[in-house]
PDB file of C-alpha atoms in Angstrom:
ATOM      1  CA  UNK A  98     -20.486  17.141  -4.591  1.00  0.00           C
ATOM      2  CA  UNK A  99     -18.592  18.257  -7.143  1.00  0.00           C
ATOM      3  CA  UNK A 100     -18.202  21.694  -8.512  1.00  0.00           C
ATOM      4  CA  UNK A 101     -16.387  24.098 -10.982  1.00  0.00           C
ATOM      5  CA  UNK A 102     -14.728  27.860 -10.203  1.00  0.00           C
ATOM      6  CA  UNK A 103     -13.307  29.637 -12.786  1.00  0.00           C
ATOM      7  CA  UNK A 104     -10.281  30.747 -10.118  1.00  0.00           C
ATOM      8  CA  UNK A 105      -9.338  29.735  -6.857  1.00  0.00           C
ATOM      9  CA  UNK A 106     -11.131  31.455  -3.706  1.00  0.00           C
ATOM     10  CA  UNK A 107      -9.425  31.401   0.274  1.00  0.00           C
ATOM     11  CA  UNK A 108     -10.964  28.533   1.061  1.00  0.00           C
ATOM     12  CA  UNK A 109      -9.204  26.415  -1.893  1.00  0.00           C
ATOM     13  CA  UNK A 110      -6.271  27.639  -1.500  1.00  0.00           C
ATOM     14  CA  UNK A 111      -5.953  27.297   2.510  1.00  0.00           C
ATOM     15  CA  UNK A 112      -6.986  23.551   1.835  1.00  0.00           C
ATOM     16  CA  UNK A 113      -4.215  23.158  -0.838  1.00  0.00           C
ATOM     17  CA  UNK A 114      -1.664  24.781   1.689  1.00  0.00           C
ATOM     18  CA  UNK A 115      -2.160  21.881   4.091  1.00  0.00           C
ATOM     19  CA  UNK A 116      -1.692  18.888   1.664  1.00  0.00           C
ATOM     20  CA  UNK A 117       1.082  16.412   1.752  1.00  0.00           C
ATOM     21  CA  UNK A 118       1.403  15.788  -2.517  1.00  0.00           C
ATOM     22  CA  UNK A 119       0.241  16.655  -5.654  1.00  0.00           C
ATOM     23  CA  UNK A 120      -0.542  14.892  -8.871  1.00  0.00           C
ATOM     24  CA  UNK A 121       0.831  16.619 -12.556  1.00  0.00           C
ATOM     25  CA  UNK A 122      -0.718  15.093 -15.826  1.00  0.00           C
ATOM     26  CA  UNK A 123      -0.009  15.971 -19.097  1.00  0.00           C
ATOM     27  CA  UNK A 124       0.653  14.355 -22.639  1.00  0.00           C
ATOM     28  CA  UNK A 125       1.648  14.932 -26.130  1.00  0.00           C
ATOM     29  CA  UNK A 126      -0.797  15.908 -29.156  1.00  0.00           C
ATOM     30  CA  UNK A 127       0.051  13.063 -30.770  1.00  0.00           C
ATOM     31  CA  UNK A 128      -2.808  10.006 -30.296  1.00  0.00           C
ATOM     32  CA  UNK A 129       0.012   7.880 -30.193  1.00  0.00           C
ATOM     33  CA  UNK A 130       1.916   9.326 -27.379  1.00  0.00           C
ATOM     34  CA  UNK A 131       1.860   8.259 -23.944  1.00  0.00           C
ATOM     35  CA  UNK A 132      -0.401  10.777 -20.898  1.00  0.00           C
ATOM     36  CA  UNK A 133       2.068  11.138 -17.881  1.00  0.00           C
ATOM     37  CA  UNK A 134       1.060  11.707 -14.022  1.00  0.00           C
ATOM     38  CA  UNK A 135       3.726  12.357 -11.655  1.00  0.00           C
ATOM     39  CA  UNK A 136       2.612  12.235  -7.852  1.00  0.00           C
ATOM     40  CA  UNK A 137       5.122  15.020  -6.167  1.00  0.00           C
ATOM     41  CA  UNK A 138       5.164  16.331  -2.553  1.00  0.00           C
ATOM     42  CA  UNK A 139       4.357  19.774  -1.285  1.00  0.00           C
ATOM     43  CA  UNK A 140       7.382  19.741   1.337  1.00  0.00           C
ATOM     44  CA  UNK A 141       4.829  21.930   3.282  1.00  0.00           C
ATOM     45  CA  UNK A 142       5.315  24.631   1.436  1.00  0.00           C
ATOM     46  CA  UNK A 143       8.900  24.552   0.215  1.00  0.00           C
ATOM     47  CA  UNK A 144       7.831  23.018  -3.614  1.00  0.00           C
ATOM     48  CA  UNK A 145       4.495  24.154  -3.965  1.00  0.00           C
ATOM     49  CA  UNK A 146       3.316  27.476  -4.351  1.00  0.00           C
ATOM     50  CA  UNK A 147       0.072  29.415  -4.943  1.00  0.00           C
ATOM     51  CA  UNK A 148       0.484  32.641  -6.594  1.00  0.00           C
ATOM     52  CA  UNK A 149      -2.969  34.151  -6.564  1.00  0.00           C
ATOM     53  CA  UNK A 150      -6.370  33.000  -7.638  1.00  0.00           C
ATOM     54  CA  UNK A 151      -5.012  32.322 -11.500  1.00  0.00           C
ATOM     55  CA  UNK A 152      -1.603  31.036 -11.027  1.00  0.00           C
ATOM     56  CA  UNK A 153       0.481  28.422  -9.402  1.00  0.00           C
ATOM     57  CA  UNK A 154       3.787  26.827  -9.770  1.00  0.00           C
ATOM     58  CA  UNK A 155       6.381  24.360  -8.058  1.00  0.00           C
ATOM     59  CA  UNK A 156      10.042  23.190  -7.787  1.00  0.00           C
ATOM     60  CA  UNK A 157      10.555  20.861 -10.192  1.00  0.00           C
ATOM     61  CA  UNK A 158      13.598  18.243  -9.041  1.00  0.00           C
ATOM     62  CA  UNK A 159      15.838  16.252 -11.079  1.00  0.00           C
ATOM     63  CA  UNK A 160      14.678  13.010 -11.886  1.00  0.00           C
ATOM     64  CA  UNK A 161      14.601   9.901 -14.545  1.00  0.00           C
ATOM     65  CA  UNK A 162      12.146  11.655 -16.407  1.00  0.00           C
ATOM     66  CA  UNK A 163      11.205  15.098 -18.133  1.00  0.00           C
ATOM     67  CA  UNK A 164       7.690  14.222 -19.272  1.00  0.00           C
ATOM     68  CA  UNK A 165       6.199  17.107 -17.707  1.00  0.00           C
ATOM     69  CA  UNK A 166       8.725  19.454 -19.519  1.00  0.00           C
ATOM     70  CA  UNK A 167       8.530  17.846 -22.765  1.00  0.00           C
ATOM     71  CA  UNK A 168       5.002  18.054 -23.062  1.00  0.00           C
ATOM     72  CA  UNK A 169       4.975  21.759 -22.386  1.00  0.00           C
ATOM     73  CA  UNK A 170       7.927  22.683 -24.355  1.00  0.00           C
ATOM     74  CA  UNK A 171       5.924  20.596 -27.183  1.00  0.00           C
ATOM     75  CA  UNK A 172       4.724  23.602 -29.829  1.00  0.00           C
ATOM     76  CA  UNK A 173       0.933  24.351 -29.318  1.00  0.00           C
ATOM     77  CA  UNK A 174       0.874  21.829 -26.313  1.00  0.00           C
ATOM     78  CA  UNK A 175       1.022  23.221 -23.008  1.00  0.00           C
ATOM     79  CA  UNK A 176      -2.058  21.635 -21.425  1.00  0.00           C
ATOM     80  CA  UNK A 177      -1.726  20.333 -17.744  1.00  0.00           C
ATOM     81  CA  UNK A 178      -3.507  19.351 -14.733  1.00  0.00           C
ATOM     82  CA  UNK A 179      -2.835  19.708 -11.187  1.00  0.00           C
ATOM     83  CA  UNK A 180      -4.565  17.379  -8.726  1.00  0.00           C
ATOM     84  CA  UNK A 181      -4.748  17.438  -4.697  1.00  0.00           C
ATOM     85  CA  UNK A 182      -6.293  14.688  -3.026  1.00  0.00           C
ATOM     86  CA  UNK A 183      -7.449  14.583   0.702  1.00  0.00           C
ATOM     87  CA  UNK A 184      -6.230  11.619   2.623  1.00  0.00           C
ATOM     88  CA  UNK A 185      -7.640  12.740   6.162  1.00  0.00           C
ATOM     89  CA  UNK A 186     -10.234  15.124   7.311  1.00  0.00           C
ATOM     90  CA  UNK A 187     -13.471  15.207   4.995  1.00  0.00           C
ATOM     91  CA  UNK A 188     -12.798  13.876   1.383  1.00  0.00           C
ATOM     92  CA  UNK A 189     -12.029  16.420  -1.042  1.00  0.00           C
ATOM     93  CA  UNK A 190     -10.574  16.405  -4.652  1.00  0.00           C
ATOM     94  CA  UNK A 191      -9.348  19.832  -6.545  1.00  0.00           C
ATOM     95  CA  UNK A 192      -7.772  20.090  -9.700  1.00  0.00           C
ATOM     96  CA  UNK A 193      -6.756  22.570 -11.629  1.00  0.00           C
ATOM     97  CA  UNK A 194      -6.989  22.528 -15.374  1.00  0.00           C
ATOM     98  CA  UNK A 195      -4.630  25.206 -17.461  1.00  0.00           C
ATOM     99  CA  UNK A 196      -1.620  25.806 -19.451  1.00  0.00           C
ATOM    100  CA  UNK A 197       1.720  25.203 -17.652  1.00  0.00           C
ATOM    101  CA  UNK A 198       5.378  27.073 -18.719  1.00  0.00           C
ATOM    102  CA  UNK A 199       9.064  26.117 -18.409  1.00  0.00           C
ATOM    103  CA  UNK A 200      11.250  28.113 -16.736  1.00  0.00           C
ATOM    104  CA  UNK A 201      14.491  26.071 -16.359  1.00  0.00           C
ATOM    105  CA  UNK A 202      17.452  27.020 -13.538  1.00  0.00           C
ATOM    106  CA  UNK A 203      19.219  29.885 -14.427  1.00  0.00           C
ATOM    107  CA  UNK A 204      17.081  31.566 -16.392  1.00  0.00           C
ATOM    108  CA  UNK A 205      15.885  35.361 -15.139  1.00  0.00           C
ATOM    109  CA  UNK A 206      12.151  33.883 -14.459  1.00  0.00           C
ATOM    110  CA  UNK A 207      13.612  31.199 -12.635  1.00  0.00           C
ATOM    111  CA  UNK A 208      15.454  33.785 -10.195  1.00  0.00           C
ATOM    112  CA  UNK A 209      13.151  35.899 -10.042  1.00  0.00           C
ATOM    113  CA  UNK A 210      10.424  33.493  -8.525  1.00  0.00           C
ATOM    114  CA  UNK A 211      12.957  32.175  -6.044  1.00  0.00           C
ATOM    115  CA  UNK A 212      14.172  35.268  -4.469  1.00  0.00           C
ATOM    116  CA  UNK A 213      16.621  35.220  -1.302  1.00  0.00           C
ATOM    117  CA  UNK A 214      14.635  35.755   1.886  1.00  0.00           C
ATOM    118  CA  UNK A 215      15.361  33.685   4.216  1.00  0.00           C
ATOM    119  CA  UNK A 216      12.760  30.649   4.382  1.00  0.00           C
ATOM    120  CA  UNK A 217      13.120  29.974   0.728  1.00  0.00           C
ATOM    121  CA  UNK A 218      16.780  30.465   0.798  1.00  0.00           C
ATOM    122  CA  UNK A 219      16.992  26.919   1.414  1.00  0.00           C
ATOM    123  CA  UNK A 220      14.938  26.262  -1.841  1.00  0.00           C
ATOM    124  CA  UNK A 221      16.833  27.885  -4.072  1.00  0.00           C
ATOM    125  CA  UNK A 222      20.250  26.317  -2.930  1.00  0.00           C
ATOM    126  CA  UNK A 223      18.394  22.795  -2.882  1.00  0.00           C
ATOM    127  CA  UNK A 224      20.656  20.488  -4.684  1.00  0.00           C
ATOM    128  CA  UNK A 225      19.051  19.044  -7.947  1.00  0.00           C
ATOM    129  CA  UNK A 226      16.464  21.845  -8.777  1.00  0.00           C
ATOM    130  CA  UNK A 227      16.076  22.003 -12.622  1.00  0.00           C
ATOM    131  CA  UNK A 228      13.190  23.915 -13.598  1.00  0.00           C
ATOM    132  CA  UNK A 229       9.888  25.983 -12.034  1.00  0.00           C
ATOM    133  CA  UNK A 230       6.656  24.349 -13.706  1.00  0.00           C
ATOM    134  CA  UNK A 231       4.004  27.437 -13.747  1.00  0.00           C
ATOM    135  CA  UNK A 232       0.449  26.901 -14.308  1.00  0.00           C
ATOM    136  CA  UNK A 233      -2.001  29.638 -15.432  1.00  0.00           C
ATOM    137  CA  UNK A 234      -5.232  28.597 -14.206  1.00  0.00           C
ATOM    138  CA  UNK A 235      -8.096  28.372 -16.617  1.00  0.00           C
ATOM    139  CA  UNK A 236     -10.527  26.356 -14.839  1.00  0.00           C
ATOM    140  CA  UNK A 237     -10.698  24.287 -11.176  1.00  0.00           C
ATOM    141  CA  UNK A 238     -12.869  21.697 -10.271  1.00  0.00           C
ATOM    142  CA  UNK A 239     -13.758  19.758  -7.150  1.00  0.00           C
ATOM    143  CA  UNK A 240     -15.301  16.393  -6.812  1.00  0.00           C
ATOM    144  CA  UNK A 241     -16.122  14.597  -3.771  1.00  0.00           C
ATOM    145  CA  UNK A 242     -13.155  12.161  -2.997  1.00  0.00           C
ATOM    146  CA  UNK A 243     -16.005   9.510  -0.958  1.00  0.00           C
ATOM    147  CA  UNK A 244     -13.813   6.299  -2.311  1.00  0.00           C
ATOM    148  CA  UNK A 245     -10.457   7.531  -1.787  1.00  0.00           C
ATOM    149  CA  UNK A 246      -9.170   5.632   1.344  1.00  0.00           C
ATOM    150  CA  UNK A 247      -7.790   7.647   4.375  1.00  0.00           C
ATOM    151  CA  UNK A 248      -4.516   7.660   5.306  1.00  0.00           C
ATOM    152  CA  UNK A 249      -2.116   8.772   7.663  1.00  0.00           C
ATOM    153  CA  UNK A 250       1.012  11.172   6.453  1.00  0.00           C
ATOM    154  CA  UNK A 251       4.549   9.980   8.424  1.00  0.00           C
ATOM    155  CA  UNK A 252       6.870  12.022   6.875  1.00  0.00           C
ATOM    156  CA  UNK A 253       8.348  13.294   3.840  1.00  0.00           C
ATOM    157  CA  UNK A 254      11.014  11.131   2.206  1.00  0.00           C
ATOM    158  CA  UNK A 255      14.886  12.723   1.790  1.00  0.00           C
ATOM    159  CA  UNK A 256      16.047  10.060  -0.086  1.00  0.00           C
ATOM    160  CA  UNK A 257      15.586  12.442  -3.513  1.00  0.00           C
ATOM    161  CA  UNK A 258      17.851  15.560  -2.116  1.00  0.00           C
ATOM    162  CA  UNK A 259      20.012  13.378  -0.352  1.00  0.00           C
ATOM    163  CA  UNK A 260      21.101  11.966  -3.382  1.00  0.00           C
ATOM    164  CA  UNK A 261      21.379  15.426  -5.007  1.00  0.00           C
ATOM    165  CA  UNK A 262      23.260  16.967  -2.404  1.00  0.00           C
ATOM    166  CA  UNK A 263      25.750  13.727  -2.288  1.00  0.00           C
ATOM    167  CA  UNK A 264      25.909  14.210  -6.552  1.00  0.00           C
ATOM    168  CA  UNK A 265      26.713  17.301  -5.678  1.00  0.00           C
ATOM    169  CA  UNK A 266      29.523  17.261  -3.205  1.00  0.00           C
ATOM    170  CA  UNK A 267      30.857  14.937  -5.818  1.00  0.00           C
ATOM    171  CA  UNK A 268      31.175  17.141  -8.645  1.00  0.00           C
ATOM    172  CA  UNK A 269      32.492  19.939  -6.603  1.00  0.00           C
ATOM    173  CA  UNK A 270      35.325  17.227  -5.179  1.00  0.00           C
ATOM    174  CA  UNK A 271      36.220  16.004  -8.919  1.00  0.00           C
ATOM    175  CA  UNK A 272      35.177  18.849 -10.674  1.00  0.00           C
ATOM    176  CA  UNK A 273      34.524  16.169 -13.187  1.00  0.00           C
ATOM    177  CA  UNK A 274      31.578  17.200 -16.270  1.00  0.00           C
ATOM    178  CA  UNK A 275      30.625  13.787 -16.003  1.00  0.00           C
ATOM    179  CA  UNK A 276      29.873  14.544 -12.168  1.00  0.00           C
ATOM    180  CA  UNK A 277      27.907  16.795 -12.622  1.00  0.00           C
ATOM    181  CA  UNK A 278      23.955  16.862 -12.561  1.00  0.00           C
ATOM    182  CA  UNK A 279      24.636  18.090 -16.315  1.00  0.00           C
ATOM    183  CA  UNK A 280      25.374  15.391 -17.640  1.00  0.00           C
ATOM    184  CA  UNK A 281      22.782  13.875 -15.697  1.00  0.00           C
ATOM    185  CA  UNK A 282      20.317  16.216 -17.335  1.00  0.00           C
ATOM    186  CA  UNK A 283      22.100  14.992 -21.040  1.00  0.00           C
ATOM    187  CA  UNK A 284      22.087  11.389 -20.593  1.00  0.00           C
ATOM    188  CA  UNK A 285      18.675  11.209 -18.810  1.00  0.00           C
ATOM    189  CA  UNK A 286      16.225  14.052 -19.302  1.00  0.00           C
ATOM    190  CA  UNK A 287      16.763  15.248 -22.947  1.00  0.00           C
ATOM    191  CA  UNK A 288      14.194  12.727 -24.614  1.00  0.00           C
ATOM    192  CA  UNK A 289      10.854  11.914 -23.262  1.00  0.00           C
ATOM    193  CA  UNK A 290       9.763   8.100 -23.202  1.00  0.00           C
ATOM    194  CA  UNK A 291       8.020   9.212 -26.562  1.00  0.00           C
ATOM    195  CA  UNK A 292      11.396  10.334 -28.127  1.00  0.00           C
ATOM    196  CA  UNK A 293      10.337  14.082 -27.435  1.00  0.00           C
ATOM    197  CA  UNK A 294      13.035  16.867 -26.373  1.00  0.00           C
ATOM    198  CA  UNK A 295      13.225  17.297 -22.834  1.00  0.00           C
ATOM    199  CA  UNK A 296      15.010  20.102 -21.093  1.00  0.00           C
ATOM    200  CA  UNK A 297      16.638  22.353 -23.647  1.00  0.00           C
ATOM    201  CA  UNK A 298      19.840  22.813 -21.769  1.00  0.00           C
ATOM    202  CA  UNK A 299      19.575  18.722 -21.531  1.00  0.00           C
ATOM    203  CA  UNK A 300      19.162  18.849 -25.657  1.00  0.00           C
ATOM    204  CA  UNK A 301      22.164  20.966 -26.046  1.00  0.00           C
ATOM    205  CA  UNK A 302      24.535  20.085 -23.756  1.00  0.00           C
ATOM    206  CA  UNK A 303      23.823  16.356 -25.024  1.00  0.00           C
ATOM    207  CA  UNK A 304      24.861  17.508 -28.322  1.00  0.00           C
ATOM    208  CA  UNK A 305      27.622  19.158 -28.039  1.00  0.00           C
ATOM    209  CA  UNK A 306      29.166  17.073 -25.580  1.00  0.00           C
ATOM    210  CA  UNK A 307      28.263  14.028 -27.617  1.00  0.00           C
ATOM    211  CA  UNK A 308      26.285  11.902 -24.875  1.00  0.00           C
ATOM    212  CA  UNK A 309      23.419   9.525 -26.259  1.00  0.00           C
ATOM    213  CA  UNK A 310      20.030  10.296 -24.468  1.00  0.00           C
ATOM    214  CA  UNK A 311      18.589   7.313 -22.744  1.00  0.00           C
ATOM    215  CA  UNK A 312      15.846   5.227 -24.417  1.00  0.00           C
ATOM    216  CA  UNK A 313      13.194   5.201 -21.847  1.00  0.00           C
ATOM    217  CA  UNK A 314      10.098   3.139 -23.277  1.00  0.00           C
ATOM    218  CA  UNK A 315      10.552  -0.871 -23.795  1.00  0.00           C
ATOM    219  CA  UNK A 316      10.121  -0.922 -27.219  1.00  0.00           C
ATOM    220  CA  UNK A 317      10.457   3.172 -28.662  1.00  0.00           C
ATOM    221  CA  UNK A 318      13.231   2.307 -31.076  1.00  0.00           C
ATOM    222  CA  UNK A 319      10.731   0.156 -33.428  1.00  0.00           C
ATOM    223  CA  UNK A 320       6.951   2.581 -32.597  1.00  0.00           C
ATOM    224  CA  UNK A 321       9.140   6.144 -32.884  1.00  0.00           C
ATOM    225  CA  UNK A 322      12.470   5.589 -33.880  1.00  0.00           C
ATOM    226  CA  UNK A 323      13.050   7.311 -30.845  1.00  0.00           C
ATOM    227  CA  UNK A 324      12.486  10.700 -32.846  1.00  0.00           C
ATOM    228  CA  UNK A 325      10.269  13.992 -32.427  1.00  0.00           C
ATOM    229  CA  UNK A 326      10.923  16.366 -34.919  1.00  0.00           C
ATOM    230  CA  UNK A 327       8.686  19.870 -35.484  1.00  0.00           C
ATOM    231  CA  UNK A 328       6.143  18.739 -32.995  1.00  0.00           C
ATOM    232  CA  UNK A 329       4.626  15.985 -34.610  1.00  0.00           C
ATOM    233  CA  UNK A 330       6.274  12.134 -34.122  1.00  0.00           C
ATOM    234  CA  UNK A 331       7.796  10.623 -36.830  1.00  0.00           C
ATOM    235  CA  UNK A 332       5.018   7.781 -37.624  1.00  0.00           C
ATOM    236  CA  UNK A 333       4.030   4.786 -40.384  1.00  0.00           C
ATOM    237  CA  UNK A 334       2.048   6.268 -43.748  1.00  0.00           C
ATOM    238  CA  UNK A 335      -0.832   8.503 -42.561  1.00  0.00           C
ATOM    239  CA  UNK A 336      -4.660   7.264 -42.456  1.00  0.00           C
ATOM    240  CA  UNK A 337      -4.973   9.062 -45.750  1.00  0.00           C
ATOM    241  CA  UNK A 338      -2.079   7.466 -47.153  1.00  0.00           C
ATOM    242  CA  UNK A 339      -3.952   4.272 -46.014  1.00  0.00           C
ATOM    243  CA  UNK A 340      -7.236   4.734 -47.216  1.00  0.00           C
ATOM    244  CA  UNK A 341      -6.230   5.859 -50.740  1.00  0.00           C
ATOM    245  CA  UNK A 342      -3.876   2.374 -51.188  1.00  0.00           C
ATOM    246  CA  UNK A 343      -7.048   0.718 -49.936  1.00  0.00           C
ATOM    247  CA  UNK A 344      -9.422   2.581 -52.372  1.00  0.00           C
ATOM    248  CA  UNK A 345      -7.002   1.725 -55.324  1.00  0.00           C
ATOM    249  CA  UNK A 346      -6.779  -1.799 -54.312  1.00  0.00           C
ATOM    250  CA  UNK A 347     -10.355  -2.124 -53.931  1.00  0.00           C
ATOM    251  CA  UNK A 348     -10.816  -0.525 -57.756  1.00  0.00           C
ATOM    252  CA  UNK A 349      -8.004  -3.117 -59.638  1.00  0.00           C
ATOM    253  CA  UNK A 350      -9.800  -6.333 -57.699  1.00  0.00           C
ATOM    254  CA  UNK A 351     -13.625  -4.431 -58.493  1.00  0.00           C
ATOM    255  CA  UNK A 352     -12.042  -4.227 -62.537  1.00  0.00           C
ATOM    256  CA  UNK A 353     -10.692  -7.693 -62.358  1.00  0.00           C
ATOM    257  CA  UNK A 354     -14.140  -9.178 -61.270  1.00  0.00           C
ATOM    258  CA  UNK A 355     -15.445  -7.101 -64.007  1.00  0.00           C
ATOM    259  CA  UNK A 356     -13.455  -8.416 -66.647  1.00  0.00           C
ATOM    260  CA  UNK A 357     -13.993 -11.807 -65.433  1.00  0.00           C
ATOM    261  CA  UNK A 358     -17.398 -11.498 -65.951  1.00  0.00           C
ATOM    262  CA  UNK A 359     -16.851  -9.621 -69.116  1.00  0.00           C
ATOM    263  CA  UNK A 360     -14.715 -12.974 -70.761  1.00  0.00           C
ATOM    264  CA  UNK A 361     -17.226 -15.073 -69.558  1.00  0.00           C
ATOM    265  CA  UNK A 362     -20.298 -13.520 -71.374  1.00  0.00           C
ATOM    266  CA  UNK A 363     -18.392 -13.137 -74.664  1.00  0.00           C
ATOM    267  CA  UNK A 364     -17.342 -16.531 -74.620  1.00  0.00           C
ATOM    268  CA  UNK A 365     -21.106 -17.512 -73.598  1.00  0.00           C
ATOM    269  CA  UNK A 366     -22.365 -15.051 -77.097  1.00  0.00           C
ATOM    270  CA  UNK A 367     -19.656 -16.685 -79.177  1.00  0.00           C
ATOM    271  CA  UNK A 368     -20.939 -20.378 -77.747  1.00  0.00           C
ATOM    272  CA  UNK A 369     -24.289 -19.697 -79.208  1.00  0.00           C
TER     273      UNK A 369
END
């Protein structure tokens, strides 16, 4: 059944070598914001990667969204949960509970964890990588897995880097900025569905180049206003704000039944 490690031993992290995908959760502070999980594949080895007992990270692709990112980028934020699931063999479940970082393509961290040696050459030349997600590891947990179903891994998909690598023979043909997985990043992963910043080179470049980031969430314009400024969402008047309009309306309609009563009893006295 299920238990709880403070770090990850050999036998965890042998287990977690030989899975297929991954599960990454995270959310916003606000109670209004929307909790993200993105299911991801391991590529056997080529996205995931276990650091040591404490620490993990993967290869984060370019996609539609930037939740993940946002969330962690989001000022004392950071929280995020890694899950592996068994689909054959003996049911298992292991996450890993921490605090995640950012470390987006051509920044030194970024390089550094991606050095050229050979079998990870490939990785670091993959068309479409935008950031390493690192987790320190503050807790892990597993749980028994008896009702997850079993299933039986065909292959991984290509369809993600072959569209990368065709985006990028594109750009390098044209040369053209709006080509490139740039202004892919602008238009498409500098706002979370929440209205949140996204990748910062995302946030910039969509500045200065003047490119309006996509609204993701039916409806964001009229909840948000598709804003997130200082790390809190730009919402409706406050609970307090609430309950003090509601305590003063309560006191004028509490005086007014008052003075009803009042009127009536001197006319009553004056009756007599």
């Amino acid at each position: 059944m299920g238990k709880c490690y403070e770090e990850l031993n050999d036998t965890l992290i042998s287990w977690i070598n030989e899975q297929h995908c991954f599960w990454v959760a995270s959310a916003p502070l606000s109670p209004d914001g929307h909790v993200n999980v993105s299911p991801k594949g391991t590529q056997d080895g080529r996205i995931f990667h276990v650091v040591n007992e404490r620490a993990c990270y993967y290869l984060d692709t370019s996609g539609s969204g930037c939740e993940t990112i946002s969330h962690l980028y989001e000022p004392n934020n950071g929280r995020l949960t890694i899950s592996f699931c068994a689909f054959s063999g003996a049911p298992n479940i292991v996450r890993l509970w921490g605090h995640g970082r950012v470390f987006e393509r051509g920044t030194p961290e970024y390089e550094a964890l991606i050095p050229l040696d050979g079998s990870r050459e490939r990785a670091l030349n993959m068309p479409g990588l935008r950031a390493i997600i690192w987790l320190d590891i503050e807790q892990v947990g597993t749980s028994c897995g008896f009702s997850v179903p079993e299933y039986k891994f065909v292959r991984y998909r290509t369809q993600l880097e072959d569209f990368a690598a065709n985006k990028q023979r594109k750009f390098e043909r044209t040369g053209k900025w709006e080509d490139s997985y740039e202004q892919y990043w602008a238009w498409k992963n500098a706002r979370s569905v929440d209205g949140m910043p996204g990748l910062k080179r995302a946030v910039k470049d969509a500045k200065e180049k003047g490119v309006e980031p996509l609204v993701k969430f039916v409806g964001v314009e009229e909840v948000y206003g598709g804003r997130y400024e200082s790390g809190k969402m730009e919402e409706g008047p406050s609970q307090w704000a609430v309950l003090v309009i509601g305590i003063f309306i309560g006191m004028v309609i509490a005086l007014a039944m008052q003075t009803d009563r009042y009127v009536g009893l001197m006319r009553r006295v004056i009756s007599l």
